Coordinates of C-alpha atoms and ligand atoms in Angstrom, one line a residue:
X1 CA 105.5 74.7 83.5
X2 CA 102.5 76.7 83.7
X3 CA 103.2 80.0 83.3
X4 CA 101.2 83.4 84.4
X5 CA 101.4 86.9 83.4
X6 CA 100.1 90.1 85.2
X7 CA 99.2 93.2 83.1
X8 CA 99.3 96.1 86.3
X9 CA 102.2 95.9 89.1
X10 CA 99.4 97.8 91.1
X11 CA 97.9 97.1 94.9
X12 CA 96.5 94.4 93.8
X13 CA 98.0 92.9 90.8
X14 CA 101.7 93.5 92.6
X15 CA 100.6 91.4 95.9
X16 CA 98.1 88.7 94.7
X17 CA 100.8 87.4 92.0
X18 CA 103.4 87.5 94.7
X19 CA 101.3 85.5 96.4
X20 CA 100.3 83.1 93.9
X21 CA 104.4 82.4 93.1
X22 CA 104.8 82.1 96.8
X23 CA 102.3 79.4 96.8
X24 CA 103.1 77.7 93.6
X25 CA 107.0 77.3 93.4
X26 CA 106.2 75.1 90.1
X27 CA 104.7 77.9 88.2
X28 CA 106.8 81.2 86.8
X29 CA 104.4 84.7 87.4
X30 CA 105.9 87.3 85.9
X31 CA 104.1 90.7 87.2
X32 CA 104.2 93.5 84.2
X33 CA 103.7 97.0 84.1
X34 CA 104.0 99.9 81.1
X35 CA 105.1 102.5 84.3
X36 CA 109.1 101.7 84.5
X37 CA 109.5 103.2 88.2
X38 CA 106.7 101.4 89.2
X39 CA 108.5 97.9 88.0
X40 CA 112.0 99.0 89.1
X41 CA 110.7 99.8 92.3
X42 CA 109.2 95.9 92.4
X43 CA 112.9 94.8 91.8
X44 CA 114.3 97.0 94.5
X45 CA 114.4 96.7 98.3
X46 CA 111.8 99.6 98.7
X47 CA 108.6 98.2 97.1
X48 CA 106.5 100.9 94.9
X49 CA 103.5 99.9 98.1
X50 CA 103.5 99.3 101.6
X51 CA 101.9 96.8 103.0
X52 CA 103.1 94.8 106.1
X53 CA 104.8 91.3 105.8
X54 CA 104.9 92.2 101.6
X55 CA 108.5 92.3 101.9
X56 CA 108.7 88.7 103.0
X57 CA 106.8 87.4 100.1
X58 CA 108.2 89.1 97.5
X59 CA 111.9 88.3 98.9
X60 CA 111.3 84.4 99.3
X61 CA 110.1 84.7 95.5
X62 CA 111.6 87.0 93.8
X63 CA 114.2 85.8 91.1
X64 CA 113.3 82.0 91.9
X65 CA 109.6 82.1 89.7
X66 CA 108.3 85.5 90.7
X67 CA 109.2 88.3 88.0
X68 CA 108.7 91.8 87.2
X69 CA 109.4 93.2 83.8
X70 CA 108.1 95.6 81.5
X71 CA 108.5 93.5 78.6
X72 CA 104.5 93.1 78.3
X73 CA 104.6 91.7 75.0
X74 CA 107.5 89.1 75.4
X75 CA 105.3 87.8 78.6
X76 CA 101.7 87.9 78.0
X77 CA 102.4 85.8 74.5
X78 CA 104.3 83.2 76.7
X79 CA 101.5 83.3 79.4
X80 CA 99.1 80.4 79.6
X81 CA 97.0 82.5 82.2
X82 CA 96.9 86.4 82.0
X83 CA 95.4 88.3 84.7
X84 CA 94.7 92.0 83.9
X85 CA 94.8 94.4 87.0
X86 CA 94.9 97.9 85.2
X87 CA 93.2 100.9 86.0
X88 CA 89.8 101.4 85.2
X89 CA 89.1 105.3 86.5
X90 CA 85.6 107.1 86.6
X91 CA 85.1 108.7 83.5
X92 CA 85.4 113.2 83.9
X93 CA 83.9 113.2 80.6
X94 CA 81.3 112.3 77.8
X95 CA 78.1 109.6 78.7
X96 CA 78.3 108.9 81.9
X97 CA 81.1 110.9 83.5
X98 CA 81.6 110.9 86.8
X99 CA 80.1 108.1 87.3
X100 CA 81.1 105.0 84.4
X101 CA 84.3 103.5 84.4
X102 CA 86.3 104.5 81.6
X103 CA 87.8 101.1 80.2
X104 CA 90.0 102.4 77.7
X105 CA 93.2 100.7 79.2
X106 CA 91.5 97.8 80.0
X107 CA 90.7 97.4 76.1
X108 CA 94.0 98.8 75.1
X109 CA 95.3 95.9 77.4
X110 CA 92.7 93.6 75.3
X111 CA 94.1 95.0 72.2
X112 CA 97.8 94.3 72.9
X113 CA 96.9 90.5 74.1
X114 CA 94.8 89.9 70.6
X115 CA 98.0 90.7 68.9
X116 CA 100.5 89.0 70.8
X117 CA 99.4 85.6 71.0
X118 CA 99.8 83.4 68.6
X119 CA 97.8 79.8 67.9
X120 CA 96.9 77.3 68.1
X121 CA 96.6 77.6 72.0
X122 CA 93.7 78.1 74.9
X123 CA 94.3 81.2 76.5
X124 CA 92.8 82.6 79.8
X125 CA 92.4 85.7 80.2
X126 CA 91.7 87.1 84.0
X127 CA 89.4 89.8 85.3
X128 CA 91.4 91.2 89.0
X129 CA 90.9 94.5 88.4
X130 CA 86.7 95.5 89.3
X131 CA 84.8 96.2 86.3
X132 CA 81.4 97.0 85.5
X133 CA 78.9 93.6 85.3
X134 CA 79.4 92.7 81.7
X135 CA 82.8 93.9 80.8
X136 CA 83.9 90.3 80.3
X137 CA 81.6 90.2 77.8
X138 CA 82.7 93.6 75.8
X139 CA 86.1 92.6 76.1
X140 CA 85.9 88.7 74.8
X141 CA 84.2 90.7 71.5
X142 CA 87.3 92.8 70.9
X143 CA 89.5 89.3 71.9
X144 CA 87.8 87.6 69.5
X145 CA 87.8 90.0 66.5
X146 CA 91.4 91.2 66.8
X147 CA 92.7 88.5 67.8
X148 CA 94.7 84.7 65.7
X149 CA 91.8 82.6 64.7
X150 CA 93.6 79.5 66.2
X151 CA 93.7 80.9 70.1
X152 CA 91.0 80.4 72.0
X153 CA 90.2 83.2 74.5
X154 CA 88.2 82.3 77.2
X155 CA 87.3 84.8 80.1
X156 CA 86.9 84.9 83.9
X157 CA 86.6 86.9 86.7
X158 CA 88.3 86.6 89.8
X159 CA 87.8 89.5 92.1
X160 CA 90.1 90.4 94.6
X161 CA 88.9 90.9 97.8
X162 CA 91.9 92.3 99.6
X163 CA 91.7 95.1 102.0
X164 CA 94.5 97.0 102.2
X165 CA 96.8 97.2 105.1
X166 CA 96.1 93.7 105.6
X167 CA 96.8 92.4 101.9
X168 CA 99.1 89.3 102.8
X169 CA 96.8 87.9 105.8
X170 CA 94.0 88.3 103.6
X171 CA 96.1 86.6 100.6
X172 CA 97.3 84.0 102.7
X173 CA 93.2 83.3 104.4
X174 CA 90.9 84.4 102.1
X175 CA 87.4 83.7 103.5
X176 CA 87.0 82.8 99.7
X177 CA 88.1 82.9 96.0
X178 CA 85.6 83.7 93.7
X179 CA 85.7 82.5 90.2
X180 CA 83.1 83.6 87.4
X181 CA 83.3 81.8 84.0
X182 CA 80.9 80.6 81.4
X183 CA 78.8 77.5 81.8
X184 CA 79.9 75.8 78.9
X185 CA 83.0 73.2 78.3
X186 CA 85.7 75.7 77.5
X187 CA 84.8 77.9 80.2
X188 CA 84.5 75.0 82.8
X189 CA 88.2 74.1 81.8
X190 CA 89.6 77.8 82.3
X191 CA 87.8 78.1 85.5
X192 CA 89.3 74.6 86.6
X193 CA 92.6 75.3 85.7
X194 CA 92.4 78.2 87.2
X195 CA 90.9 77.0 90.9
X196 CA 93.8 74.6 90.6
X197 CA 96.0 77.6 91.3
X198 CA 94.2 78.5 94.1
X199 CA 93.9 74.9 95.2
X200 CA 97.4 74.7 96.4
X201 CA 96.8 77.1 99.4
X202 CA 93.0 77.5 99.5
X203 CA 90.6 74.9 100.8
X204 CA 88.5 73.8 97.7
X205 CA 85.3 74.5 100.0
X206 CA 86.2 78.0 99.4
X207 CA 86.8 78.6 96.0
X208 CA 83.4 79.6 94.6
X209 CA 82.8 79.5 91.4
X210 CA 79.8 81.1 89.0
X211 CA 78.5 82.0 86.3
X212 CA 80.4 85.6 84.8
X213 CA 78.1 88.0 85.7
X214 CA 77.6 86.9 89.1
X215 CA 81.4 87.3 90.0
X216 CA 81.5 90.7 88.3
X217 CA 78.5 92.1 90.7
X218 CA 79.2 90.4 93.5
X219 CA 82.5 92.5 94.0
X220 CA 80.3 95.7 93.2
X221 CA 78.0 94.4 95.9
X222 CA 80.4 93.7 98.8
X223 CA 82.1 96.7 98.1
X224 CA 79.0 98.7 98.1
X225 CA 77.9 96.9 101.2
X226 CA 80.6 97.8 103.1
X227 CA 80.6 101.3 102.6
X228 CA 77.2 101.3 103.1
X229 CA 77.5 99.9 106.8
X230 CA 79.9 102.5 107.9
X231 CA 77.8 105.4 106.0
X232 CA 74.9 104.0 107.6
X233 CA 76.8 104.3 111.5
X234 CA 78.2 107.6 110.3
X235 CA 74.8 108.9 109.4
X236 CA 73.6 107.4 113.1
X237 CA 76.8 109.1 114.7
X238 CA 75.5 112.4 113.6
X239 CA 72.3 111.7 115.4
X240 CA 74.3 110.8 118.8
X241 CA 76.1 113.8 118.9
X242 CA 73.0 115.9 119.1
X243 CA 70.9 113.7 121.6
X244 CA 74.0 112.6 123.8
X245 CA 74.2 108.9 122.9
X246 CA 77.6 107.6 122.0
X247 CA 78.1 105.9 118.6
X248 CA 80.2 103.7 120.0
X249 CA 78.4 101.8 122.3
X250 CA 75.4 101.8 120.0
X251 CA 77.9 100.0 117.6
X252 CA 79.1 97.8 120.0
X253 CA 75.4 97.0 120.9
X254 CA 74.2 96.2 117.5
X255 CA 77.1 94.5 116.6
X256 CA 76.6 92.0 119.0
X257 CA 73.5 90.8 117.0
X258 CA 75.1 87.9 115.3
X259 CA 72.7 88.8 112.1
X260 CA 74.6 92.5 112.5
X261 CA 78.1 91.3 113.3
X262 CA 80.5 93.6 114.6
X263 CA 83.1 94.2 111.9
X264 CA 82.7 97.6 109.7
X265 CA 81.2 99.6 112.7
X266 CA 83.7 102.1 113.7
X267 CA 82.1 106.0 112.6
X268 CA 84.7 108.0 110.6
X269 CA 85.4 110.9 109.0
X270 CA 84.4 109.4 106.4
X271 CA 85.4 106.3 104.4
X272 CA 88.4 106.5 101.4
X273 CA 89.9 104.3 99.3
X274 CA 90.4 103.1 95.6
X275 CA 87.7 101.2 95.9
X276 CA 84.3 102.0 97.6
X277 CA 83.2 105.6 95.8
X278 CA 84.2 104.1 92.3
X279 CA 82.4 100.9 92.6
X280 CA 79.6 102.4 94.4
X281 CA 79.5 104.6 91.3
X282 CA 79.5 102.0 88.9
X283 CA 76.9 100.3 90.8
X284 CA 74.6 103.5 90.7
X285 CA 75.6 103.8 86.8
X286 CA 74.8 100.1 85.8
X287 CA 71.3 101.1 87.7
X288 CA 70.6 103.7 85.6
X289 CA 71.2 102.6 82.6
X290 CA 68.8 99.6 83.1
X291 CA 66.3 101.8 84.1
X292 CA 66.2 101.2 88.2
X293 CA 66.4 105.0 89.0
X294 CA 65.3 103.9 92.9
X295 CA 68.0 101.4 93.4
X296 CA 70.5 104.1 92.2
X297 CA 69.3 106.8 93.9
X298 CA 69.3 104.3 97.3
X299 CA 73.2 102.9 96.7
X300 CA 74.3 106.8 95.7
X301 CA 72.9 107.7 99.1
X302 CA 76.0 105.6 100.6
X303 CA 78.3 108.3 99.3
X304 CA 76.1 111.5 99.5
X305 CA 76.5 110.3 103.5
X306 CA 80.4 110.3 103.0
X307 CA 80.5 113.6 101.9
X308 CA 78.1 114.5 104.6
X309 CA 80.1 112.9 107.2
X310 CA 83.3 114.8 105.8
X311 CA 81.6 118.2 105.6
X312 CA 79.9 117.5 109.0
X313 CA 83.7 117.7 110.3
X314 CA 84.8 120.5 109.0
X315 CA 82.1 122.1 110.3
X316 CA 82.6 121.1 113.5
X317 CA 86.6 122.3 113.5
X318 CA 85.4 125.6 112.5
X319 CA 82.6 125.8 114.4
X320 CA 84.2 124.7 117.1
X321 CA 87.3 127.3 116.7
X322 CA 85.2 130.3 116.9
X323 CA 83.6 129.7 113.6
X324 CA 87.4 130.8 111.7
X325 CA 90.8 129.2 111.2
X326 CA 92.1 131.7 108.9
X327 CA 95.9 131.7 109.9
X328 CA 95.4 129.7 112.2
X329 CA 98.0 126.3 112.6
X330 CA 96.2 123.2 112.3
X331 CA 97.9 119.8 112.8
X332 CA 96.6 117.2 110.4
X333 CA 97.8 113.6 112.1
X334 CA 97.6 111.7 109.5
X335 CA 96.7 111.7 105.4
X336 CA 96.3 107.8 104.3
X337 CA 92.8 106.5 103.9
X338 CA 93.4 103.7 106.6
X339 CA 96.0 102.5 109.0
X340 CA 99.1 100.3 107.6
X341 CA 99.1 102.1 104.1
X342 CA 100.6 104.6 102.8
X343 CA 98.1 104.7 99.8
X344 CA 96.0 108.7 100.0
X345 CA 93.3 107.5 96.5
X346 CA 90.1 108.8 97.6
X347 CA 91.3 109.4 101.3
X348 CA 88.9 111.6 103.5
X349 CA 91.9 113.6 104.6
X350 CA 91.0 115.0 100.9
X351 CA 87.9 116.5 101.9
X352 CA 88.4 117.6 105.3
X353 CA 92.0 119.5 104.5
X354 CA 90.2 121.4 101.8
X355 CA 87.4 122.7 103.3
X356 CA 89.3 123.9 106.2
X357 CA 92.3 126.0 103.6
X358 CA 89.2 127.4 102.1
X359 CA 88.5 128.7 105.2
X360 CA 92.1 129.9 105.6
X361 CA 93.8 127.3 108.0
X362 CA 97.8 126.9 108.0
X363 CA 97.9 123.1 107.5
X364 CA 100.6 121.5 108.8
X365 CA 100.5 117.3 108.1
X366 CA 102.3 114.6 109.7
X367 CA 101.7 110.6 108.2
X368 CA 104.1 108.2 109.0
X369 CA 104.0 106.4 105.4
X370 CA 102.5 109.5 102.8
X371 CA 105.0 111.5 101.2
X372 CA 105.1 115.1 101.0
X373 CA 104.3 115.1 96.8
X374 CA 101.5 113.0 97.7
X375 CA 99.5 115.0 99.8
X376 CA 100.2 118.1 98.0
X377 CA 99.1 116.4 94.6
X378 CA 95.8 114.9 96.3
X379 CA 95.4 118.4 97.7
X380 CA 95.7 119.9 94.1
X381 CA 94.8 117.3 91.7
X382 CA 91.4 117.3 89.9
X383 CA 89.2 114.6 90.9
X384 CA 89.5 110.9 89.7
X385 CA 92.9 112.4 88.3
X386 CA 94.7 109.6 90.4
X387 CA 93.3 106.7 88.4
X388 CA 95.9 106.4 85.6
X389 CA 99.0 104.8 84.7
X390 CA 101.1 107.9 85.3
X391 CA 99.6 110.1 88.3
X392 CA 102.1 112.8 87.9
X393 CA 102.5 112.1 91.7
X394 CA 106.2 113.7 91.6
X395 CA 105.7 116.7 89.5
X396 CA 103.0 117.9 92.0
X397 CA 103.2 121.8 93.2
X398 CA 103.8 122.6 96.8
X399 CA 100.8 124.5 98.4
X400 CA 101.5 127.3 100.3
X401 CA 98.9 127.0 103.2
X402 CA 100.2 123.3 103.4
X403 CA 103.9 122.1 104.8
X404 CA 104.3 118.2 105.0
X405 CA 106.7 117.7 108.3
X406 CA 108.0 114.1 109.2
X407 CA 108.1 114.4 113.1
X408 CA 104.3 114.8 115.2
X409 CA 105.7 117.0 117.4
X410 CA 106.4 119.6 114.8
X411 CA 103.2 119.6 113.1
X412 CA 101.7 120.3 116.9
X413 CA 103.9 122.9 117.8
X414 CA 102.2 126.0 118.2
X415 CA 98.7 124.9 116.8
X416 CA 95.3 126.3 117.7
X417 CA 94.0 122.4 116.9
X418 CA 94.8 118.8 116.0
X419 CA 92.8 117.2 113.5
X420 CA 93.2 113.4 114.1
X421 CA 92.2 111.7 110.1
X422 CA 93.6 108.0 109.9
X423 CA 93.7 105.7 112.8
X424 CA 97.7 104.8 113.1
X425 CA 98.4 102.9 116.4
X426 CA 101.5 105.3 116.7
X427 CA 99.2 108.2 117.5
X428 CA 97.7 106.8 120.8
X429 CA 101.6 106.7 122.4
X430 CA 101.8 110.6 121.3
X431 CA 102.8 112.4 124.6
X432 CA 100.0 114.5 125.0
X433 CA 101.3 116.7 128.0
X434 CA 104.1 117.6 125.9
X435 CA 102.0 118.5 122.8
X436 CA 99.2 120.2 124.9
X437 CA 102.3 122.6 126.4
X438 CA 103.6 123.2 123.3
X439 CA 100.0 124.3 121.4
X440 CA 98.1 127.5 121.3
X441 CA 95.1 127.8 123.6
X442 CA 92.7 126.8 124.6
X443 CA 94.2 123.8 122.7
X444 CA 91.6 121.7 120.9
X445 CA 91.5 117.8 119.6
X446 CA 89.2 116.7 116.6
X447 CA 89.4 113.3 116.5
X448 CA 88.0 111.9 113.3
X449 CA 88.7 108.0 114.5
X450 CA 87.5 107.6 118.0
X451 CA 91.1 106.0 118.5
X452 CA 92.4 108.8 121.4
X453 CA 91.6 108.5 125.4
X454 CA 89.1 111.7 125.5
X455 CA 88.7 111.7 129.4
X456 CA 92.5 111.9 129.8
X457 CA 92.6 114.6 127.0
X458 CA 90.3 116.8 128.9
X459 CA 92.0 116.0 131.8
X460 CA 94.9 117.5 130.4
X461 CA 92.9 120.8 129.2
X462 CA 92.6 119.9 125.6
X463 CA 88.9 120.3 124.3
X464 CA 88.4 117.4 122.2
X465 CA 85.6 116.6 119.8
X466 CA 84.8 113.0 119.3
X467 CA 83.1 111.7 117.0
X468 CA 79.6 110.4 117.2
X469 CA 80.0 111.4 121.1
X470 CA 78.3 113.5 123.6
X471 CA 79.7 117.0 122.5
X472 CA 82.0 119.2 124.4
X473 CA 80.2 122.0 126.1
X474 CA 82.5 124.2 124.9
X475 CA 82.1 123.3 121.7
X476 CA 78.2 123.7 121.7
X477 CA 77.1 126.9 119.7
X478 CA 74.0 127.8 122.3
Ligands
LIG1 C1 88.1 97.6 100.4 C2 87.4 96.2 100.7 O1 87.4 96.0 102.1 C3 88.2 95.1 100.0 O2 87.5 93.8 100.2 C4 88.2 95.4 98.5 O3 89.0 94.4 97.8 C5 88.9 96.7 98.3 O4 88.1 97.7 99.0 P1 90.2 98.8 101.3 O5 89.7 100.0 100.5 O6 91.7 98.5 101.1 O7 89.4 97.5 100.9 O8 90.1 99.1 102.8 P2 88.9 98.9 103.9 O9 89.5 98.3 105.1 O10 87.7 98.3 103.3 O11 88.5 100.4 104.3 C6 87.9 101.3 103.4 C7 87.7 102.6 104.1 O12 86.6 102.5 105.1 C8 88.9 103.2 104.9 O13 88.9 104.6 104.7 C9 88.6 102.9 106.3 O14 89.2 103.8 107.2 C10 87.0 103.0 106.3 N1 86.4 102.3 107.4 C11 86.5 100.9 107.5 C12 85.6 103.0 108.4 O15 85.5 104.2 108.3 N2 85.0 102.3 109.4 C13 85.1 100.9 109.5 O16 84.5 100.3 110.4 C14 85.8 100.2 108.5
LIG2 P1 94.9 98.6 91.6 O1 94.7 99.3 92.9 O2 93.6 98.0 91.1 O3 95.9 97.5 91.6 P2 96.6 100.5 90.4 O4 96.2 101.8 89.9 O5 97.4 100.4 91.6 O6 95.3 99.6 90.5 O7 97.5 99.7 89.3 C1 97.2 99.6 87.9 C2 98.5 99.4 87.2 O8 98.2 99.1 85.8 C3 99.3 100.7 87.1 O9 100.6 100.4 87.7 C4 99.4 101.0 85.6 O10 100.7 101.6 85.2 C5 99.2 99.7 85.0 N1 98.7 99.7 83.6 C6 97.7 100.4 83.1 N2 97.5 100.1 81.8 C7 98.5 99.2 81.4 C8 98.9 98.5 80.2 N3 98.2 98.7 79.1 N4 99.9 97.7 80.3 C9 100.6 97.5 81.4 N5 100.3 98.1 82.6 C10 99.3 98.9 82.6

């Protein structure tokens, strides 16, 4: 029996092995982690993340060949195929900080691996979480010198492509696996044996396979490239709001072009995310240090637009409110980074919630999956702080100028504003009459997703801000 080990019960190391053991009843994945909640949690009925139809999965597999165990040792010695998935946060200090990965638990992870296995025996080793292009190759050096002279190492990288929210459809029907490996015989094997797992669910056609390197920036690329489609509409939606167009039928336009395509087009407050800022900032690092100042400074432009795009919205609220919301009640409909998670890494609500307490607003926040700790530790928490193996998520103070409520209404009751952050479905069935009776005049809606009906808000007697959309006359300054 082929078996597989894990090291990081994470958003993507928790999902893709459930996945895999889903797919392959014949093969025993056991999913390890050094955070003991975390792992109880996987065991439980209440998963440590939500993500629709994960429940399923890990049900149907769970106990019969899917495991999860903090025994790492025990498991990654056993394993014939190890992925690692650990964290691999921006570094806050030393060469490079805030902008190199720190991979000091992905070579502790190295480390432990080197010691545990014994020989003789072929051993592949997994790139899943994203890395800096060449980390494969830093890490097979301390595999190889650490390491039982009889076990082979050999290492790949298999991004995961995954978009939260939508983790098991994009699990189940990838539009492709990528596998990097080296060109030689031992690599060839490990990347076969390793496409062969894919192989039972995949279509061969797409399950790609290259040369290390290659895999390694092409998930810094497509991560990058995303980002920098929807910093590239936000930037245009800026531009629309002073000259009257609408961002999102210039989207819709454009994305109609079948070399555009339509997909990552919606303006935002601003994109969020584990992902996007950290690779982008790996990207702009790698640059650098190979001496390609212009191809940093162009990719670091993606996220100088981000933090544009969020400070552009605070502006607007205050502007908007008389240029103050000191004491005033502000609703914050929602704190994730996206719909269908309950995940806040990175999320613009970040952004936007502090710039408007410096300015002395009375927060109140409502998000159907973020707990109360988590919003006050994002709102509190030093940068990048999120990124290790024990966010001290729970132990988080409570802000005063923030209360985290659990019912809409409440958060709306009595507010100056609404400020609408993350796109949840349940938002657009809010009954708007009863919140616009219940608010403080005149009663204003910023909506940072385009997802609300605007005309029928004004009808009502809200003044609403949208977005990349002709602006409110009574939100103009002149
Ligand atoms: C991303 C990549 O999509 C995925 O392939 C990779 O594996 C991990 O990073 P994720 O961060 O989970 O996935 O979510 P994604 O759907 O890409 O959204 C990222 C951010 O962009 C969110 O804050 C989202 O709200 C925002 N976004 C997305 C927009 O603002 N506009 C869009 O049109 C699309
Ligand atoms: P991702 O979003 O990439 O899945 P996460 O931060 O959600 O990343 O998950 C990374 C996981 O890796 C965390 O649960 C963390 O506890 C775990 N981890 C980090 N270092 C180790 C290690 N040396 N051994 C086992 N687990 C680890």
């Amino acid at each position: 029996m082929v078996k597989i080990a894990c090291i990081g019960a994470g958003y993507v190391g928790g999902p893709t092995m459930a996945m895999i053991a889903l797919k392959c009843p014949e093969i025993e994945v056991v999913v390890l982690d050094i955070n003991e909640d975390r792992i109880a949690a996987w065991n439980s009925d209440s998963l440590p993340i939500y993500e629709p139809g994960l429940d399923e999965v890990v049900q149907e597999a769970r106990g019969r060949n899917l495991f999860f165990s903090t025994d790492v040792t025990k498991h990654v010695s056993e394993a014939d195929i190890i992925f690692v998935s650990v964290n691999t946060p921006t570094k806050t200090s030393g060469i490079g900080a805030g902008k190199a990965a720190d991979l000091s638990y992905w070579e502790s992870a190295a480390r432990m691996i080197a010691q545990c296995c014994k020989g003789p025996a072929f051993k592949i080793v997994v790139e899943k979480s994203t890395v800096p292009v060449k980390t494969a190759e830093a890490i097979s050096k301390v595999l190889r010198t650490n390491g039982d002279s009889s076990v082979h190492f050999e290492i790949l990288s298999n991004p995961e492509f995954l978009a939260e929210g939508t983790a098991v459809s994009d699990l189940t029907a990838p539009d492709r696996v990528l596998i990097g490996g080296k060109e030689d015989a031992d690599g060839q094997r490990a990347v076969k044996a390793l496409a062969d797992v894919y192989a039972h669910w995949v279509p061969r056609a797409q399950i790609l396979t290259t040369n290390l390197w290659s895999a390694e920036l092409a998930k810094l690329t497509a991560n990058a490239m995303l980002a920098q489609r929807i910093s590239s509409v936000n930037s245009i939606s800026a531009l629309c709001e002073e000259t009257g167009a609408d961002v999102s039928e210039v989207a819709r336009s454009i994305g109609m072009d079948s070399r555009i395509g339509s997909k990552f087009l919606n303006a935002s407050v601003g994109f969020g995310g584990s992902c996007f800022q950290k690779d982008i900032l790996n990207l702009v690092y790698i640059c650098e240090t190979q001496g390609l100042q212009k191809v940093a400074d162009y990719w670091r432009m993606v996220i100088d637009i981000n933090d544009y795009q969020k400070q552009r919205y605070v502006e607007r609220v205050i502007g908007g409110m008389f240029n103050t919301v000191s004491n005033k009640k502000i609703a914050v409909l929602g704190f994730a980074f996206k719909k269908d998670t309950g995940d806040t890494r990175e999320t613009p609500a970040i952004d936007v919630c502090r710039g408007l307490i410096a300015d002395g607003a009375k927060l109140f926040v409502y998000d159907p999956k973020v707990e109360a700790q988590h919003v006050h530790y994002e709102l509190s928490a030093a940068k990048f702080s999120w990124d290790h193996p024990k966010a001290p998520y729970a132990s988080a103070s409570r802000l005063s100028s923030v209360s985290v409520v659990k019912d809409p209404y409440e958060a709306c009751d009595g507010a100056h504003a609404i400020c609408v952050l993350t796109e949840w479905d349940e938002f657009k069935q809010l009954d708007f009459p009863r919140l616009y009776a219940s608010m403080t005049k005149p009663a204003f809606i910023f909506d940072g997703r385009n997802i609300l009906d605007h005309a029928a808000l004004r009808e009502m007697g809200f003044v609403v801000y949208a977005l990349g959309k002709p602006l409110d006359p009574f939100l103009r300054k002149d």
